[in-house]
Amino acid sequence: MSENILVKGPGQAAVGAPSAPVPASAVLPVPAADDASASAGSRPDAGSGPDAGNGPGWTDTGDGRPGERHPAGGRLRRPAAAAYEVARPFLRRPGFVLAAAFIVFVVVSGLFPGLFTSYDPTATAPAEKLRGPGLEHLFGTDELGRDLFSRVLHGSALTIRATGGAVLIAVVAGLAIGVIAGFLGGWIDSLLMRTVDVALALPLLLLALAIVTALGFGTLPVAIAVSVGIVPGFARTTRAEVFRVKGQAYVEAARTGGASWLRVMWRHVLPNSWGPVMVLAILDFGTAVLSISSLSFLGFGAPPPAAEWGTLISSGRNYLVTSPWLSLLPGLFVGLVVFGLNHVARTLEEVRP
Amino acid sequence: MFRYLAGRLAQALLVLWAAYTVTFVILHVLPSDPVTLQLAAGGVDVSQLTPGQLHSMEARYGLDEPVLTQYFGRLWDALHLDFGMSLTQNVSVGTLVSDRLPSTIVLALVSVGLFLVFGVGLAYLASYVQWLPARVLLRRLPAVGISLPTFFVGLLLIQVFAFSLGWLPARGTEGWRSVVLPAVTLALPGSAMLAQVLIRSLGDTWQEPYIVTARAKGLSRWAVQLRHAFRNAALPALTLLGVLVGYTVTNAVVVETVFSRNGIGQLAQQAVLGQDVPVVQAVIVIAAAIFVAVNLVVDLLYSFLDPRVAHTARVT
């Protein structure tokens, strides 16, 4: 990590990086591949400080290659300017900005619901029950007089946790399977890929039902159930990328330089192959939110009084005739979140070269 | 052609077998104590039983044998369409499923018909209309359709058409009128996905030289789109069709719960809630079988419509 920061500024690179006698021909292919994946990899979190530099591309230069030979060195700009350059195509799309702002609002309000609502999600007030949406209660109140807006925001925390967990599990498992299959090849590869084919051939929700039956109900089982449906796609993309990277000259150079397979895999193959997987992960967030709220709507989520979005919608069904907002407003909220996520993902995919 | 057919059939059977095996592993091997899980579903408190009683209960549900013996025994029974007894209701799983399968099949067929009409219609209009605002609106519509949760759409339709307007029943399984709202709900995400793919491939086809030729001959845009563009653009959408039919079957779990329809989806939801392992296993295997069969038919249809498919070398 410290090496990475040192080589970040073009001027410092020559001083900071220890020079190693590597043949120039072996070094040359590195920067070209690097620069492309670095700009693609850091795009989603552009401007988030040191993290932006922790993208795939930097690891290689931090590996001890002399930075002054970096032909792309002149193109490396100061972070602020680079961040602006990356962000510009997005800022010119008002729809994207709106969708991203809404997603940020949902995440922040899910993590700190107290910032946006002063109501306690579990405090009952029988005199206030089944009030329609209004200024006092934005989404109205439920059958026990609890503020619905507050309950939705507090439910966000659970849903965000489940979604994040599902995508995280899927990314880690998918990367592991893909790297192992792509790197080892042979019968292990065939076995893993046939398994993935079978999993891809089955609808996501079916396996999720079996897993929830076996593991019981709650946020974690639901997250695991949903992640199992996403893993195959990740595994397959990773494998394809690993195959591509494995044949690159810099991998060969690193091997010739005496690096072990494990080190080559960790420092060269993995950092250069997870870019497309990350794009896929962003695309899958919307699907994950939909599946998770479907499963909690069916009653497999966290037990009451905690209420995920799906649970809220499901319990509001009993009052659909008299107080339709109880299930329709949270339902609309979920729809907006999924739409926002899909829109953000699609824009990222479009703008990506 | 025959080799392709045989290979494709073998692959379908393999997927089906794998679906059975994976669900068996998840349901019987994954839980730390499958016996307690299954007996608790039947309303038996295991901690209250004497070892002798426990043993007789295990024997009754066939849980005392080694897992491998259970696996092969149950697989053999499943091949004969015998999925054992339900743990929560004192009926055989076969009866439960066969009672409820017809209403789900009717629902699925109607909704597949609807999403074909909606999807193709929307794609057609979106490609034909030239007035920019309408074109943009029509092209954005599928993205909205994909994002809306099925249960939200269902509840919205109930609120509007059943409670406010009173045109159609909000729940139940009787009569054709009860099928309308669930089928529309179920068709919506499918038609949105179909429209998205069709719009894209119609756009691609529109660039082809034969379209220019057809236009140059003096055919109207409508005729060109109908006769030349659409037929070629429909091929990519056909692949999607198998997937979409499968998702219609699984989405039925949510839709039947929303509309309280007495179908196989609702059975699945209740079985999972009651942790009724044999029923869950049977429903999953049946849904997987439908999914695999539809995809097989679509693939064969595809190779019939586009003979290049069966002859190209497989690239993996």
XYZ file of C-alpha atoms in Angstrom:
669
model
C 0.000 0.000 0.000
C 2.751 2.475 0.923
C 4.542 1.696 -2.313
C 1.364 2.398 -4.190
C 1.037 5.862 -2.747
C 4.649 6.637 -3.470
C 4.379 5.933 -7.168
C 1.159 7.863 -7.489
C 2.736 11.188 -8.375
C 4.800 10.919 -11.533
C 7.624 12.977 -10.065
C 8.017 10.814 -7.011
C 7.962 7.561 -8.852
C 11.640 7.441 -9.664
C 12.614 8.199 -6.080
C 10.051 6.064 -4.329
C 10.166 2.872 -6.288
C 13.212 0.709 -5.764
C 14.731 0.059 -9.130
C 15.097 -3.523 -10.198
C 16.977 -4.775 -13.215
C 14.104 -5.892 -15.397
C 14.531 -6.088 -19.167
C 12.786 -3.175 -20.822
C 10.987 -5.422 -23.253
C 9.297 -7.190 -20.371
C 8.262 -3.941 -18.745
C 6.871 -2.231 -21.766
C 3.606 -4.150 -22.134
C 2.772 -3.470 -18.509
C 1.905 0.223 -18.576
C -0.376 -0.040 -21.578
C -2.504 -2.747 -20.045
C -2.196 -1.014 -16.700
C -3.423 2.355 -17.666
C -6.555 1.047 -19.314
C -7.589 -1.099 -16.419
C -6.622 1.548 -13.881
C -8.900 4.145 -15.375
C -11.712 1.627 -15.749
C -11.235 0.191 -12.309
C -11.134 3.450 -10.413
C -14.049 4.991 -12.227
C -16.883 3.821 -9.997
C -15.252 5.330 -6.906
C -13.614 8.244 -8.596
C -12.316 10.868 -6.248
C -12.594 8.773 -3.127
C -9.009 9.581 -2.170
C -6.363 6.911 -1.706
C -8.815 4.166 -2.593
C -8.998 5.411 -6.130
C -5.320 4.676 -6.489
C -5.776 1.207 -5.120
C -7.293 0.069 -8.387
C -5.936 -2.832 -10.361
C -3.368 -0.939 -12.351
C -1.284 0.446 -9.537
C -0.275 -2.813 -8.043
C 1.941 -3.691 -10.899
C 3.979 -0.531 -10.938
C 4.255 -0.804 -7.167
C 5.822 -4.159 -7.661
C 9.270 -2.646 -7.934
C 9.380 -1.534 -11.535
C 11.231 1.678 -12.265
C 8.594 4.343 -12.647
C 10.610 6.685 -14.823
C 10.366 4.308 -17.776
C 6.617 4.481 -17.565
C 5.661 5.852 -20.977
C 2.218 6.761 -19.707
C 3.795 8.727 -16.866
C 3.249 12.007 -18.608
C -0.462 11.296 -18.860
C -0.897 10.822 -15.133
C -2.629 13.953 -13.885
C -3.113 15.370 -10.452
C -5.868 13.482 -8.598
C -8.427 16.327 -8.637
C -8.077 16.892 -12.359
C -8.128 13.174 -13.037
C -11.251 12.769 -10.939
C -12.950 15.576 -12.851
C -11.952 14.022 -16.156
C -13.458 10.712 -15.068
C -16.604 12.244 -13.609
C -17.401 14.564 -16.522
C -19.386 12.142 -18.700
C -21.524 11.322 -15.674
C -22.171 14.896 -14.581
C -23.535 15.624 -18.037
C -26.319 13.095 -17.487
C -28.926 14.568 -15.127
C -30.734 11.235 -14.881
C -27.592 9.565 -13.612
C -26.921 12.305 -11.056
C -30.493 12.058 -9.796
C -30.395 8.268 -9.542
C -26.992 8.291 -7.847
C -28.149 10.978 -5.397
C -31.208 8.902 -4.505
C -29.090 5.793 -3.923
C -26.714 7.812 -1.735
C -29.711 9.135 0.203
C -31.058 5.601 0.728
C -27.678 4.298 1.906
C -27.025 7.253 4.242
C -30.554 7.197 5.644
C -30.282 3.454 6.107
C -27.062 3.809 8.058
C -28.138 6.902 10.029
C -31.964 6.953 10.031
C -31.939 9.509 12.858
C -30.759 12.196 10.431
C -33.967 12.139 8.412
C -36.688 11.160 10.834
C -37.260 11.865 14.487
C -39.803 9.075 14.977
C -38.966 5.845 16.732
C -39.857 3.007 14.310
C -41.202 0.839 17.123
C -43.015 3.500 19.213
C -46.751 2.810 19.012
C -49.366 5.549 19.244
C -52.913 4.088 19.106
C -54.502 7.527 18.736
C -52.494 8.148 15.573
C -53.162 4.820 13.864
C -53.706 4.507 10.098
C -53.171 8.201 9.363
C -52.747 8.991 5.679
C -49.512 10.403 4.289
C -49.044 14.050 5.181
C -46.560 16.603 6.400
C -46.450 15.212 9.907
C -46.067 11.591 8.832
C -44.543 11.537 5.341
C -45.687 7.987 4.546
C -48.560 7.928 7.056
C -48.800 5.581 10.036
C -49.530 1.868 10.352
C -52.153 -0.039 12.328
C -50.299 0.572 15.605
C -49.629 4.253 14.915
C -45.966 3.726 14.052
C -44.497 6.211 11.577
C -44.144 4.380 8.259
C -41.395 6.601 6.812
C -39.266 5.927 9.860
C -39.972 2.206 9.559
C -38.945 2.219 5.898
C -35.678 4.030 6.677
C -34.906 1.679 9.554
C -35.765 -1.232 7.263
C -33.195 0.079 4.768
C -30.388 -0.873 7.147
C -31.467 -4.529 7.065
C -32.009 -4.601 3.322
C -28.707 -2.818 2.628
C -26.914 -5.272 4.879
C -28.534 -8.232 3.141
C -27.817 -6.828 -0.333
C -24.231 -5.900 0.462
C -23.705 -9.297 2.072
C -25.181 -11.147 -0.881
C -23.088 -9.304 -3.462
C -19.940 -9.545 -1.321
C -20.315 -13.296 -0.818
C -21.021 -13.723 -4.521
C -17.996 -11.642 -5.591
C -15.590 -13.422 -3.247
C -16.862 -16.900 -4.107
C -17.095 -16.085 -7.816
C -13.549 -14.679 -7.901
C -12.215 -17.692 -6.031
C -13.923 -20.214 -8.299
C -13.043 -18.280 -11.446
C -9.381 -17.806 -10.517
C -8.951 -21.431 -9.495
C -10.640 -22.705 -12.645
C -8.857 -20.312 -14.960
C -5.468 -20.663 -13.350
C -5.300 -24.394 -12.808
C -7.172 -25.436 -15.931
C -7.441 -29.145 -16.714
C -10.053 -31.336 -15.097
C -10.579 -28.970 -12.174
C -11.564 -26.288 -14.649
C -13.936 -28.642 -16.469
C -15.546 -29.798 -13.234
C -16.037 -26.267 -11.889
C -17.358 -24.917 -15.179
C -19.839 -27.761 -15.678
C -21.126 -27.047 -12.148
C -21.456 -23.382 -13.055
C -23.326 -24.321 -16.247
C -25.826 -26.306 -14.235
C -26.286 -23.473 -11.750
C -26.794 -21.012 -14.604
C -29.412 -23.313 -16.063
C -31.581 -23.044 -12.956
C -33.696 -20.046 -11.914
C -32.237 -18.058 -9.034
C -35.286 -18.195 -6.798
C -35.537 -22.003 -6.802
C -32.218 -22.635 -5.082
C -32.902 -19.687 -2.799
C -36.066 -21.408 -1.562
C -34.150 -24.601 -0.758
C -31.395 -22.705 1.051
C -33.841 -20.702 3.141
C -35.630 -23.935 4.105
C -32.365 -25.487 5.208
C -30.804 -22.498 6.977
C -33.896 -20.961 8.528
C -35.192 -17.401 8.237
C -33.412 -14.113 8.761
C -31.212 -11.574 7.035
C -28.116 -13.759 6.703
C -29.808 -16.874 5.239
C -31.630 -14.669 2.736
C -28.339 -12.994 1.763
C -26.654 -16.376 1.298
C -29.619 -17.704 -0.681
C -29.550 -14.752 -3.059
C -25.765 -14.804 -3.434
C -25.796 -18.434 -4.574
C -27.834 -17.384 -7.572
C -25.347 -14.644 -8.523
C -22.091 -16.596 -8.058
C -22.116 -18.515 -11.382
C -22.082 -15.345 -13.484
C -19.140 -13.966 -11.527
C -17.232 -17.223 -11.694
C -17.605 -17.437 -15.429
C -16.554 -13.819 -16.091
C -13.550 -14.137 -13.781
C -12.429 -17.331 -15.468
C -12.571 -15.723 -18.900
C -10.569 -12.735 -17.635
C -7.984 -14.947 -15.934
C -7.515 -16.830 -19.173
C -6.955 -13.546 -20.995
C -4.501 -12.172 -18.422
C -2.605 -15.447 -18.081
C -1.334 -15.148 -21.633
C -0.078 -11.566 -21.241
C 3.635 -10.926 -21.542
C 3.942 -9.369 -18.087
C 2.768 -12.564 -16.432
C 5.432 -14.445 -18.315
C 7.973 -11.764 -17.360
C 7.075 -12.057 -13.703
C 7.462 -15.828 -13.895
C 10.821 -15.457 -15.619
C 11.805 -12.981 -12.923
C 11.404 -15.770 -10.389
C 8.016 -14.977 -8.822
C 6.095 -17.970 -7.526
C 2.764 -18.931 -9.094
C 0.931 -17.813 -5.989
C 2.578 -14.406 -6.104
C 1.920 -14.036 -9.831
C -1.701 -14.878 -9.239
C -2.076 -12.480 -6.328
C -0.083 -9.530 -7.661
C -0.656 -9.750 -11.398
C -3.524 -11.976 -12.480
C -6.119 -11.095 -9.846
C -5.668 -7.279 -9.952
C -5.894 -7.257 -13.717
C -8.900 -9.509 -14.039
C -11.418 -8.123 -11.563
C -12.421 -4.990 -13.477
C -15.219 -6.631 -15.500
C -16.306 -8.548 -12.409
C -16.811 -5.267 -10.562
C -18.998 -3.927 -13.367
C -21.026 -7.116 -13.165
C -21.304 -6.673 -9.399
C -22.778 -3.202 -9.826
C -25.255 -4.570 -12.350
C -26.304 -7.261 -9.900
C -27.155 -4.901 -7.037
C -30.587 -4.169 -8.502
C -31.354 -7.865 -8.968
C -30.176 -8.578 -5.437
C -32.445 -5.904 -3.913
C -35.411 -7.277 -5.862
C -34.755 -10.875 -4.825
C -34.145 -9.969 -1.205
C -37.303 -7.925 -0.906
C -39.240 -10.706 -2.660
C -37.949 -13.251 -0.150
C -38.763 -11.021 2.806
C -42.174 -10.309 1.270
C -42.780 -14.070 1.279
C -42.047 -14.039 4.999
C -38.506 -15.443 5.066
C -36.780 -12.290 6.322
C -35.829 -11.069 9.779
C -38.462 -11.727 12.489
C -40.665 -8.837 13.788
C -40.538 -6.134 15.094
C -37.574 -5.630 12.735
C -39.013 -5.011 9.295
C -37.275 -5.209 5.964
C -38.936 -3.502 3.007
C -40.588 -6.706 1.825
C -41.925 -7.472 5.293
C -43.434 -3.965 5.561
C -45.198 -4.358 2.228
C -46.440 -7.801 3.147
C -47.868 -6.720 6.517
C -49.530 -3.690 4.920
C -51.544 -5.984 2.633
C -54.123 -6.606 5.349
C -55.120 -2.919 5.235
C -55.062 -2.546 1.465
C -58.760 -1.596 1.254
C -58.737 1.152 3.866
C -55.094 2.278 3.940
C -53.453 1.411 0.620
C -50.387 3.583 1.327
C -49.212 1.063 3.940
C -47.968 -1.336 1.280
C -47.958 0.827 -1.845
C -45.578 3.550 -0.617
C -42.864 1.140 0.592
C -43.407 -0.813 -2.639
C -42.862 2.317 -4.706
C -39.775 3.049 -2.621
C -38.306 -0.375 -3.439
C -39.156 0.142 -7.104
C -37.345 3.492 -7.123
C -34.283 2.016 -5.440
C -34.064 -0.814 -7.969
C -34.655 1.569 -10.859
C -31.965 3.915 -9.519
C -29.470 1.062 -9.131
C -30.192 -0.259 -12.616
C -29.875 3.199 -14.112
C -26.552 3.845 -12.389
C -25.240 0.458 -13.490
C -26.359 0.950 -17.056
C -24.770 4.385 -17.296
C -21.504 3.011 -15.919
C -21.631 0.270 -18.516
C -22.384 2.718 -21.340
C -19.707 5.240 -20.469
C -17.083 2.573 -19.930
C -14.936 2.428 -23.090
C -28.502 -32.795 -36.563
C -29.145 -36.054 -34.717
C -25.930 -35.668 -32.734
C -26.938 -32.173 -31.736
C -30.359 -33.395 -30.636
C -28.962 -36.280 -28.596
C -26.354 -34.069 -26.984
C -28.882 -31.434 -26.094
C -31.223 -34.041 -24.595
C -28.441 -35.543 -22.505
C -27.522 -32.090 -21.255
C -31.122 -31.423 -20.212
C -31.259 -34.689 -18.263
C -27.936 -33.880 -16.617
C -29.211 -30.482 -15.465
C -32.354 -32.081 -14.093
C -30.380 -34.695 -12.194
C -28.063 -31.985 -10.867
C -31.044 -29.922 -9.742
C -32.342 -32.873 -7.765
C -28.943 -33.635 -6.267
C -28.140 -30.043 -5.329
C -31.487 -29.558 -3.595
C -31.051 -32.895 -1.843
C -27.643 -31.845 -0.561
C -28.941 -28.451 0.555
C -31.965 -29.906 2.315
C -30.537 -33.109 3.787
C -26.824 -32.553 4.262
C -26.437 -28.819 4.850
C -28.562 -28.490 8.040
C -26.555 -29.488 11.104
C -29.411 -31.668 12.311
C -31.740 -32.620 9.450
C -33.709 -35.029 11.624
C -34.730 -32.329 14.105
C -35.493 -29.933 11.246
C -37.829 -32.371 9.572
C -39.473 -33.713 12.722
C -40.027 -30.175 14.033
C -41.885 -29.383 10.802
C -44.292 -32.192 11.654
C -45.014 -30.565 15.011
C -42.848 -32.960 17.030
C -40.717 -31.550 19.829
C -37.606 -33.667 19.625
C -36.336 -32.780 23.105
C -39.473 -34.338 24.657
C -38.962 -37.726 22.994
C -37.322 -40.760 24.545
C -34.540 -42.283 22.427
C -36.852 -45.161 21.496
C -39.606 -42.818 20.303
C -37.076 -40.732 18.409
C -35.830 -43.832 16.672
C -39.304 -44.916 15.631
C -40.055 -41.408 14.328
C -36.836 -41.440 12.318
C -37.701 -44.840 10.909
C -41.182 -43.635 9.953
C -39.791 -40.835 7.774
C -36.861 -42.918 6.561
C -34.343 -40.676 8.283
C -32.449 -43.424 10.122
C -30.593 -44.694 7.076
C -27.224 -43.397 5.857
C -27.472 -40.276 3.704
C -26.317 -42.071 0.547
C -28.941 -44.798 0.940
C -31.579 -42.113 1.499
C -30.356 -40.260 -1.579
C -30.552 -43.219 -3.932
C -33.832 -44.427 -2.431
C -35.473 -41.032 -2.795
C -34.019 -40.476 -6.263
C -35.446 -43.829 -7.351
C -38.845 -42.883 -5.894
C -38.694 -39.447 -7.502
C -38.091 -41.083 -10.881
C -41.411 -42.832 -10.301
C -42.952 -39.459 -9.389
C -43.235 -40.471 -5.744
C -41.972 -37.638 -3.550
C -42.974 -39.121 -0.203
C -45.298 -37.721 2.458
C -45.701 -34.076 3.403
C -44.435 -33.413 6.922
C -46.956 -30.719 7.824
C -50.074 -32.115 6.155
C -50.930 -35.763 6.289
C -51.102 -36.138 2.514
C -48.660 -37.452 -0.055
C -46.657 -34.772 -1.818
C -47.829 -36.106 -5.161
C -51.485 -35.379 -4.314
C -50.649 -31.884 -3.031
C -48.761 -31.041 -6.189
C -51.178 -32.572 -8.688
C -54.112 -30.774 -7.019
C -52.445 -27.419 -7.474
C -50.494 -27.815 -10.688
C -53.401 -27.111 -13.122
C -54.193 -23.635 -11.818
C -50.502 -22.649 -11.969
C -50.191 -23.979 -15.510
C -53.242 -21.997 -16.617
C -51.792 -18.878 -14.989
C -48.378 -19.434 -16.576
C -49.811 -20.056 -20.052
C -52.012 -16.955 -19.960
C -49.143 -14.835 -18.715
C -46.720 -16.172 -21.332
C -49.293 -15.274 -23.990
C -49.664 -11.818 -22.483
C -45.953 -11.104 -22.237
C -45.453 -12.135 -25.844
C -48.166 -9.711 -26.917
C -46.977 -6.888 -24.634
C -43.288 -7.384 -25.349
C -43.534 -7.715 -29.121
C -46.106 -4.931 -29.309
C -43.998 -2.524 -27.297
C -40.829 -3.300 -29.233
C -42.707 -2.914 -32.478
C -44.138 0.442 -31.561
C -40.867 1.703 -30.098
C -39.097 0.938 -33.351
C -41.869 2.218 -35.601
C -42.800 5.510 -33.943
C -40.631 8.351 -35.183
C -41.887 11.261 -33.087
C -38.947 11.666 -30.734
C -40.646 12.195 -27.321
C -42.889 9.151 -27.829
C -39.943 7.114 -29.083
C -37.803 7.971 -26.063
C -40.691 7.276 -23.708
C -41.419 3.894 -25.303
C -37.748 2.948 -25.183
C -37.442 3.849 -21.511
C -40.546 1.929 -20.520
C -38.912 -1.550 -20.329
C -36.321 -0.318 -17.818
C -39.174 0.756 -15.542
C -40.974 -2.550 -16.009
C -37.887 -4.518 -14.998
C -37.308 -2.457 -11.864
C -40.789 -2.661 -10.386
C -41.118 -5.488 -7.850
C -43.772 -8.043 -8.839
C -45.525 -7.801 -5.488
C -45.799 -4.021 -5.774
C -47.362 -4.260 -9.243
C -49.756 -6.927 -7.981
C -50.874 -4.875 -4.996
C -51.252 -1.774 -7.171
C -53.437 -3.665 -9.648
C -55.547 -5.067 -6.801
C -55.991 -1.586 -5.359
C -57.004 -0.054 -8.686
C -58.969 -2.764 -10.485
C -60.403 -4.754 -7.605
C -60.983 -2.268 -4.800
C -61.422 1.086 -6.563
C -63.085 0.036 -9.805
C -64.434 -3.332 -8.693
C -63.997 -4.903 -12.119
C -62.077 -8.022 -11.161
C -61.721 -10.159 -8.040
C -58.740 -9.389 -5.789
C -58.046 -12.956 -4.784
C -59.000 -16.558 -5.305
C -58.713 -19.246 -7.934
C -62.274 -19.575 -9.308
C -63.301 -18.501 -12.790
C -61.439 -16.859 -15.640
C -61.841 -13.412 -14.107
C -59.529 -14.342 -11.246
C -56.729 -15.165 -13.701
C -56.583 -11.723 -15.322
C -54.834 -9.640 -12.653
C -52.250 -12.278 -11.621
C -51.452 -13.023 -15.256
C -50.903 -9.343 -16.072
C -48.703 -8.956 -12.990
C -46.699 -12.021 -13.911
C -46.362 -10.925 -17.545
C -44.974 -7.469 -16.800
C -41.295 -8.161 -16.014
C -41.112 -10.753 -18.782
C -42.568 -8.439 -21.399
C -40.196 -5.664 -20.308
C -37.160 -7.913 -20.742
C -38.435 -9.239 -24.064
C -39.114 -5.720 -25.329
C -35.631 -4.582 -24.304
C -33.913 -7.337 -26.276
C -36.248 -6.968 -29.263
C -35.790 -3.197 -29.465
C -32.031 -3.640 -29.477
C -31.990 -6.383 -32.109
C -34.549 -4.561 -34.284
C -32.216 -1.575 -34.184
C -29.314 -3.777 -35.303
C -31.329 -5.452 -38.055
C -32.423 -2.075 -39.371
C -28.792 -1.432 -40.422
C -28.639 -4.533 -42.625
C -28.282 -4.165 -46.423
C -31.379 -6.224 -47.158
C -33.473 -3.640 -45.321
C -32.098 -0.920 -47.587
C -32.915 -3.128 -50.575
C -36.456 -3.695 -49.366
C -36.975 0.010 -48.766
C -35.477 0.803 -52.159
C -37.953 -1.554 -53.763
C -40.618 0.772 -52.443
C -41.984 -1.199 -49.490
C -43.399 0.900 -46.666
C -41.613 1.028 -43.301
C -44.429 -0.969 -41.745
C -44.115 -3.722 -44.325
C -40.337 -3.835 -44.121
C -40.438 -4.059 -40.362
C -43.048 -6.810 -40.451
C -41.678 -8.932 -43.285
C -37.931 -8.447 -43.145
C -36.680 -6.866 -39.953
C -38.835 -8.557 -37.389
C -38.245 -12.143 -38.480
C -34.497 -11.740 -38.217
C -34.600 -9.705 -35.052
C -36.757 -12.316 -33.336
C -33.978 -14.910 -33.249
C -32.021 -13.464 -30.284
C -35.297 -12.938 -28.456
C -36.155 -16.606 -28.892
C -33.214 -17.641 -26.700
C -34.489 -15.328 -24.019
C -37.936 -16.833 -24.290
C -36.945 -20.094 -22.587
C -35.400 -18.197 -19.694
C -38.441 -15.946 -19.389
C -40.897 -18.850 -19.281
C -38.812 -20.347 -16.478
C -38.865 -17.116 -14.546
C -42.599 -16.898 -15.035
C -42.906 -20.221 -13.234
C -40.699 -19.129 -10.339
C -42.234 -15.665 -10.106
C -45.539 -17.452 -9.665
C -44.428 -18.056 -6.063
C -44.679 -14.337 -5.350
C -47.728 -13.650 -7.506
C -49.780 -16.534 -6.127
C -48.964 -15.367 -2.627
C -50.094 -11.820 -3.449
C -53.345 -12.972 -5.017
C -53.913 -15.922 -2.628
C -54.215 -18.306 -5.551
C -54.285 -21.971 -4.695
C -51.383 -22.967 -6.937
C -48.012 -24.608 -6.761
C -46.272 -21.299 -6.018
C -48.343 -20.737 -2.926
C -47.663 -24.339 -1.969
C -43.944 -23.624 -2.213
C -44.229 -20.514 -0.048
C -46.196 -22.375 2.628
C -43.829 -25.349 2.486
C -40.773 -23.143 3.012
C -42.484 -21.312 5.881
C -43.342 -24.681 7.465
C -39.924 -26.149 6.532
C -41.719 -29.033 4.882
C -38.648 -30.571 3.222
C -40.266 -33.175 0.882
C -42.719 -30.611 -0.518
C -39.964 -28.022 -1.088
C -37.850 -30.636 -2.836
C -40.711 -31.780 -5.056
C -41.744 -28.255 -6.050
C -38.177 -27.296 -6.907
C -37.621 -30.410 -9.002
C -40.913 -29.915 -10.860
C -40.183 -26.239 -11.530
C -36.673 -27.160 -12.697
C -38.152 -29.833 -14.974
C -40.521 -27.303 -16.572
C -37.665 -24.830 -16.958
C -35.342 -27.410 -18.525
C -38.054 -28.743 -20.840
C -38.998 -25.288 -22.114
C -35.366 -24.415 -22.748
C -34.853 -27.674 -24.590
C -37.819 -26.977 -26.852
C -36.610 -23.427 -27.479
C -33.120 -24.642 -28.388
C -34.471 -27.230 -30.782
C -36.801 -24.662 -32.292
C -33.867 -22.325 -32.667
C -31.807 -24.874 -34.583
C -34.849 -25.538 -36.761
C -35.293 -21.838 -37.560
C -31.583 -21.095 -37.842
C -29.777 -24.238 -39.049
C -26.355 -22.664 -38.480
C -26.684 -23.337 -34.745
C -26.569 -27.118 -34.902
C -23.547 -27.137 -37.185
C -21.190 -24.655 -35.574
C -18.405 -26.098 -33.485
C -18.936 -25.771 -29.761
C -16.705 -23.191 -28.169
C -16.194 -23.453 -24.463
